[in-house]
Amino acid sequence: MAELKVLFVTSEVAPLIKTGGLADVSAALPAALRAIGVDVHVLVPGYNPVMAQLAQHEAVATFDDLPGFPSSRLLFGRMAHDIPLLVLDCPSLYQRDGGPYQDVSGHDWADNALRFGLLSKIAAVLGSSASPLAWHPDLVHCNDWQTGLTPAYLHFAQDAVPSIIAIHNLAFQGIFPPATVQQLNLPPSCFSIDGVEYYGSMSFLKAGLFYAGHITTVSPNYAREIQQEELGFGLQGLLTMRRDSLTGMLNGIDTEEWNPATDPHLARQYSGADMTGKAADKQALQNKLGLIPDPEVPLLGVVSRFTHQKGLDLLLEIAPRLTELPAQLAMLGSGDALLQKTARDLAHRYPGKIGAVVGFSEALSHQIEAGADMFVMPSRFEPCGLNQLYSQRYGTPPIVHATGGLLDSVVDCTPATLEDGTASGFTFDGMTAENLFITIQRAIDLYHDKIKWKTLCENCMAKNFSWQSSAEAYRAVYLKVLGRQE
Ligand code: ADP
Ligand code: GLC
């Protein structure tokens, strides 16, 4: 059988540009797919950090006359694991200070429709007979709203290949005024309920969900949840209608990048067989954040975007009570201004007990995963979540709200699950500060039973979160959409 060729289009890919888990997935999944024989090329916008890190590259195409869009070109290079990388170079849209979606003060870029309209359009051109490239994909794999118009453009193109769209977070939809349809050169007829229209506006994500050949999401549980009103963000009807074309597959992790036995960011490496180094990592983290270097007091870690989704308001609310248990808190994150301020204020009020770093630091994120005793992730909803996977790999049991991918990847610790070796953390139902507090207390009680705690940590480290089985599941979805048998 001919090799399967897939264009993977994404708005972020680690380590070139990252705001969250999508970047990790966009690096690790293509690598896992190539390892099982799928020829993946990744397409990403040429933001400043991407251009700065792009080593050897060549210009392979220019697009001067796409109606509605400024001129752009494609640069071909390689990313980690030698994966072919196509960078969409359009300086007027992508080369500016700030993040991929927002300016330095946290406001969405005013021209996001055009910026991600172009990304979607170019992916569709590459998947149609109009492509200027010699490499032709069999299928385009889109990710989130930023690529949501690709399936729509492909639908209206000549000799176009099929597409799938992966939902990493239904809360972000790319909603713009109706006139955007014409500006982005889509046929006016697609502005309908059977198309890109969403409650009177146009929605990039809705377009993707409507026109893609298949919809995937990043955990089986989230695939069920988004068909319900509570977490369907207004798209539950469409998702339920398309349920036979909707598959939830749990994300994996890059087990080389996230490996406590080799992690260069750690003060000391350690493994499941010999966890002694973890104590040194705890002490290093305590020192780094100005916490009292007491080896006995349980240290809770947080690495997160500071948003409503992540439920950190509940943790901040009970933080003073946690210090009395006693427990320490090490937090890294950025986002919502009020949450940032509250975290900083708490660190100020409880020196030696609460440490907060507001910002983005890859190194510190690894140091928290390793140095904390337990990891807190009380997300209101969580499509998959990667940090609870990293923390398990680092022998740092996660404490999570029982939702989305958290429920699919963390087994609550009870006498029975500890006994049968499946326990890997602590879960709670009912999104209240009190429920979180009780669950943290439950974890801390077990922490003081050194033998049971060691068993729990070893269970966590023995779990397999590699991408292999999910990569095979994605490949099966590709083949299904293409109507090909193995
Ligand atoms: P989401 O994508 O919703 O933010 P995930 O758990 O899937 O949540 O992925 C978050 C990723 O972003 C992880 O790799 C995490 O370590 C990283 N991350 C989040 N905030 C920070 C930060 N402030 N500094 C470093 N890494 C961060
Ligand atoms: C999103 C989700 C997160 C998921 C990540 C990667 O950012 O919020 O749960 O792990 O995408 O799929």
PDB file of N, CA, C and O in Angstrom, residues 2 10 32 37 141 215 224 255 278 286 306 336 343 356 372 434 448 471 481:
ATOM      1  N   ALA A   2       0.437   2.241  -0.768  1.00  0.00           N
ATOM      2  CA  ALA A   2       1.228   3.485  -0.826  1.00  0.00           C
ATOM      3  C   ALA A   2       1.310   4.105   0.560  1.00  0.00           C
ATOM      4  O   ALA A   2       0.390   3.987   1.361  1.00  0.00           O
ATOM      5  N   THR A  10      -1.342  23.491  12.123  1.00  0.00           N
ATOM      6  CA  THR A  10      -1.497  23.855  13.534  1.00  0.00           C
ATOM      7  C   THR A  10      -1.046  25.293  13.765  1.00  0.00           C
ATOM      8  O   THR A  10      -0.197  25.811  13.034  1.00  0.00           O
ATOM      9  N   ALA A  32       5.277  10.541  16.414  1.00  0.00           N
ATOM     10  CA  ALA A  32       4.778   9.174  16.638  1.00  0.00           C
ATOM     11  C   ALA A  32       4.170   8.604  15.352  1.00  0.00           C
ATOM     12  O   ALA A  32       4.288   7.413  15.070  1.00  0.00           O
ATOM     13  N   GLY A  37       5.162   4.967  10.154  1.00  0.00           N
ATOM     14  CA  GLY A  37       5.160   4.959   8.689  1.00  0.00           C
ATOM     15  C   GLY A  37       4.254   5.978   8.016  1.00  0.00           C
ATOM     16  O   GLY A  37       4.057   5.921   6.803  1.00  0.00           O
ATOM     17  N   HIS A 141      -4.934  17.188   8.295  1.00  0.00           N
ATOM     18  CA  HIS A 141      -5.324  17.051   9.715  1.00  0.00           C
ATOM     19  C   HIS A 141      -5.300  18.457  10.328  1.00  0.00           C
ATOM     20  O   HIS A 141      -4.230  19.050  10.489  1.00  0.00           O
ATOM     21  N   ILE A 215     -14.223  14.072  12.926  1.00  0.00           N
ATOM     22  CA  ILE A 215     -13.866  14.944  14.053  1.00  0.00           C
ATOM     23  C   ILE A 215     -13.183  14.071  15.105  1.00  0.00           C
ATOM     24  O   ILE A 215     -13.684  12.992  15.428  1.00  0.00           O
ATOM     25  N   ARG A 224     -17.565  12.416  24.802  1.00  0.00           N
ATOM     26  CA  ARG A 224     -18.948  12.265  25.298  1.00  0.00           C
ATOM     27  C   ARG A 224     -19.457  13.584  25.876  1.00  0.00           C
ATOM     28  O   ARG A 224     -20.576  14.008  25.607  1.00  0.00           O
ATOM     29  N   THR A 255       7.892  10.968  25.639  1.00  0.00           N
ATOM     30  CA  THR A 255       8.519  10.316  26.794  1.00  0.00           C
ATOM     31  C   THR A 255      10.034  10.548  26.858  1.00  0.00           C
ATOM     32  O   THR A 255      10.665  10.165  27.828  1.00  0.00           O
ATOM     33  N   LYS A 278      14.593  12.480  43.715  1.00  0.00           N
ATOM     34  CA  LYS A 278      13.415  13.366  43.793  1.00  0.00           C
ATOM     35  C   LYS A 278      13.478  14.283  45.018  1.00  0.00           C
ATOM     36  O   LYS A 278      13.010  15.429  44.962  1.00  0.00           O
ATOM     37  N   GLN A 286      12.230  24.166  46.424  1.00  0.00           N
ATOM     38  CA  GLN A 286      11.948  24.995  47.613  1.00  0.00           C
ATOM     39  C   GLN A 286      12.909  26.185  47.661  1.00  0.00           C
ATOM     40  O   GLN A 286      12.493  27.322  47.877  1.00  0.00           O
ATOM     41  N   PHE A 306      -3.440  30.499  33.537  1.00  0.00           N
ATOM     42  CA  PHE A 306      -4.355  31.017  34.560  1.00  0.00           C
ATOM     43  C   PHE A 306      -5.641  31.454  33.861  1.00  0.00           C
ATOM     44  O   PHE A 306      -5.738  32.575  33.360  1.00  0.00           O
ATOM     45  N   ASP A 336      -4.900  35.292  33.215  1.00  0.00           N
ATOM     46  CA  ASP A 336      -5.851  36.207  33.835  1.00  0.00           C
ATOM     47  C   ASP A 336      -5.173  37.112  34.879  1.00  0.00           C
ATOM     48  O   ASP A 336      -4.502  36.637  35.800  1.00  0.00           O
ATOM     49  N   ALA A 343      -2.282  35.223  43.111  1.00  0.00           N
ATOM     50  CA  ALA A 343      -1.177  34.279  43.362  1.00  0.00           C
ATOM     51  C   ALA A 343       0.026  35.014  43.946  1.00  0.00           C
ATOM     52  O   ALA A 343       0.626  34.573  44.929  1.00  0.00           O
ATOM     53  N   ALA A 356       5.088  31.751  44.045  1.00  0.00           N
ATOM     54  CA  ALA A 356       4.361  31.921  42.782  1.00  0.00           C
ATOM     55  C   ALA A 356       5.275  32.601  41.767  1.00  0.00           C
ATOM     56  O   ALA A 356       5.846  33.649  42.055  1.00  0.00           O
ATOM     57  N   ALA A 372       7.749  18.748  43.167  1.00  0.00           N
ATOM     58  CA  ALA A 372       6.539  18.731  43.999  1.00  0.00           C
ATOM     59  C   ALA A 372       6.256  17.302  44.450  1.00  0.00           C
ATOM     60  O   ALA A 372       6.662  16.339  43.795  1.00  0.00           O
ATOM     61  N   GLU A 434     -14.377  23.383  48.811  1.00  0.00           N
ATOM     62  CA  GLU A 434     -14.380  22.437  49.929  1.00  0.00           C
ATOM     63  C   GLU A 434     -14.024  21.030  49.435  1.00  0.00           C
ATOM     64  O   GLU A 434     -13.228  20.325  50.068  1.00  0.00           O
ATOM     65  N   HIS A 448       1.718  10.913  54.438  1.00  0.00           N
ATOM     66  CA  HIS A 448       2.421  10.674  55.697  1.00  0.00           C
ATOM     67  C   HIS A 448       2.572   9.183  56.003  1.00  0.00           C
ATOM     68  O   HIS A 448       3.272   8.818  56.935  1.00  0.00           O
ATOM     69  N   ALA A 471      -1.357   7.088  18.270  1.00  0.00           N
ATOM     70  CA  ALA A 471      -0.907   7.328  16.895  1.00  0.00           C
ATOM     71  C   ALA A 471      -1.528   6.284  15.968  1.00  0.00           C
ATOM     72  O   ALA A 471      -1.995   6.595  14.865  1.00  0.00           O
ATOM     73  N   VAL A 481     -11.376   7.574   6.874  1.00  0.00           N
ATOM     74  CA  VAL A 481     -11.850   8.736   6.114  1.00  0.00           C
ATOM     75  C   VAL A 481     -11.507   8.582   4.637  1.00  0.00           C
ATOM     76  O   VAL A 481     -12.274   8.981   3.754  1.00  0.00           O
TER      77      VAL A 481
END
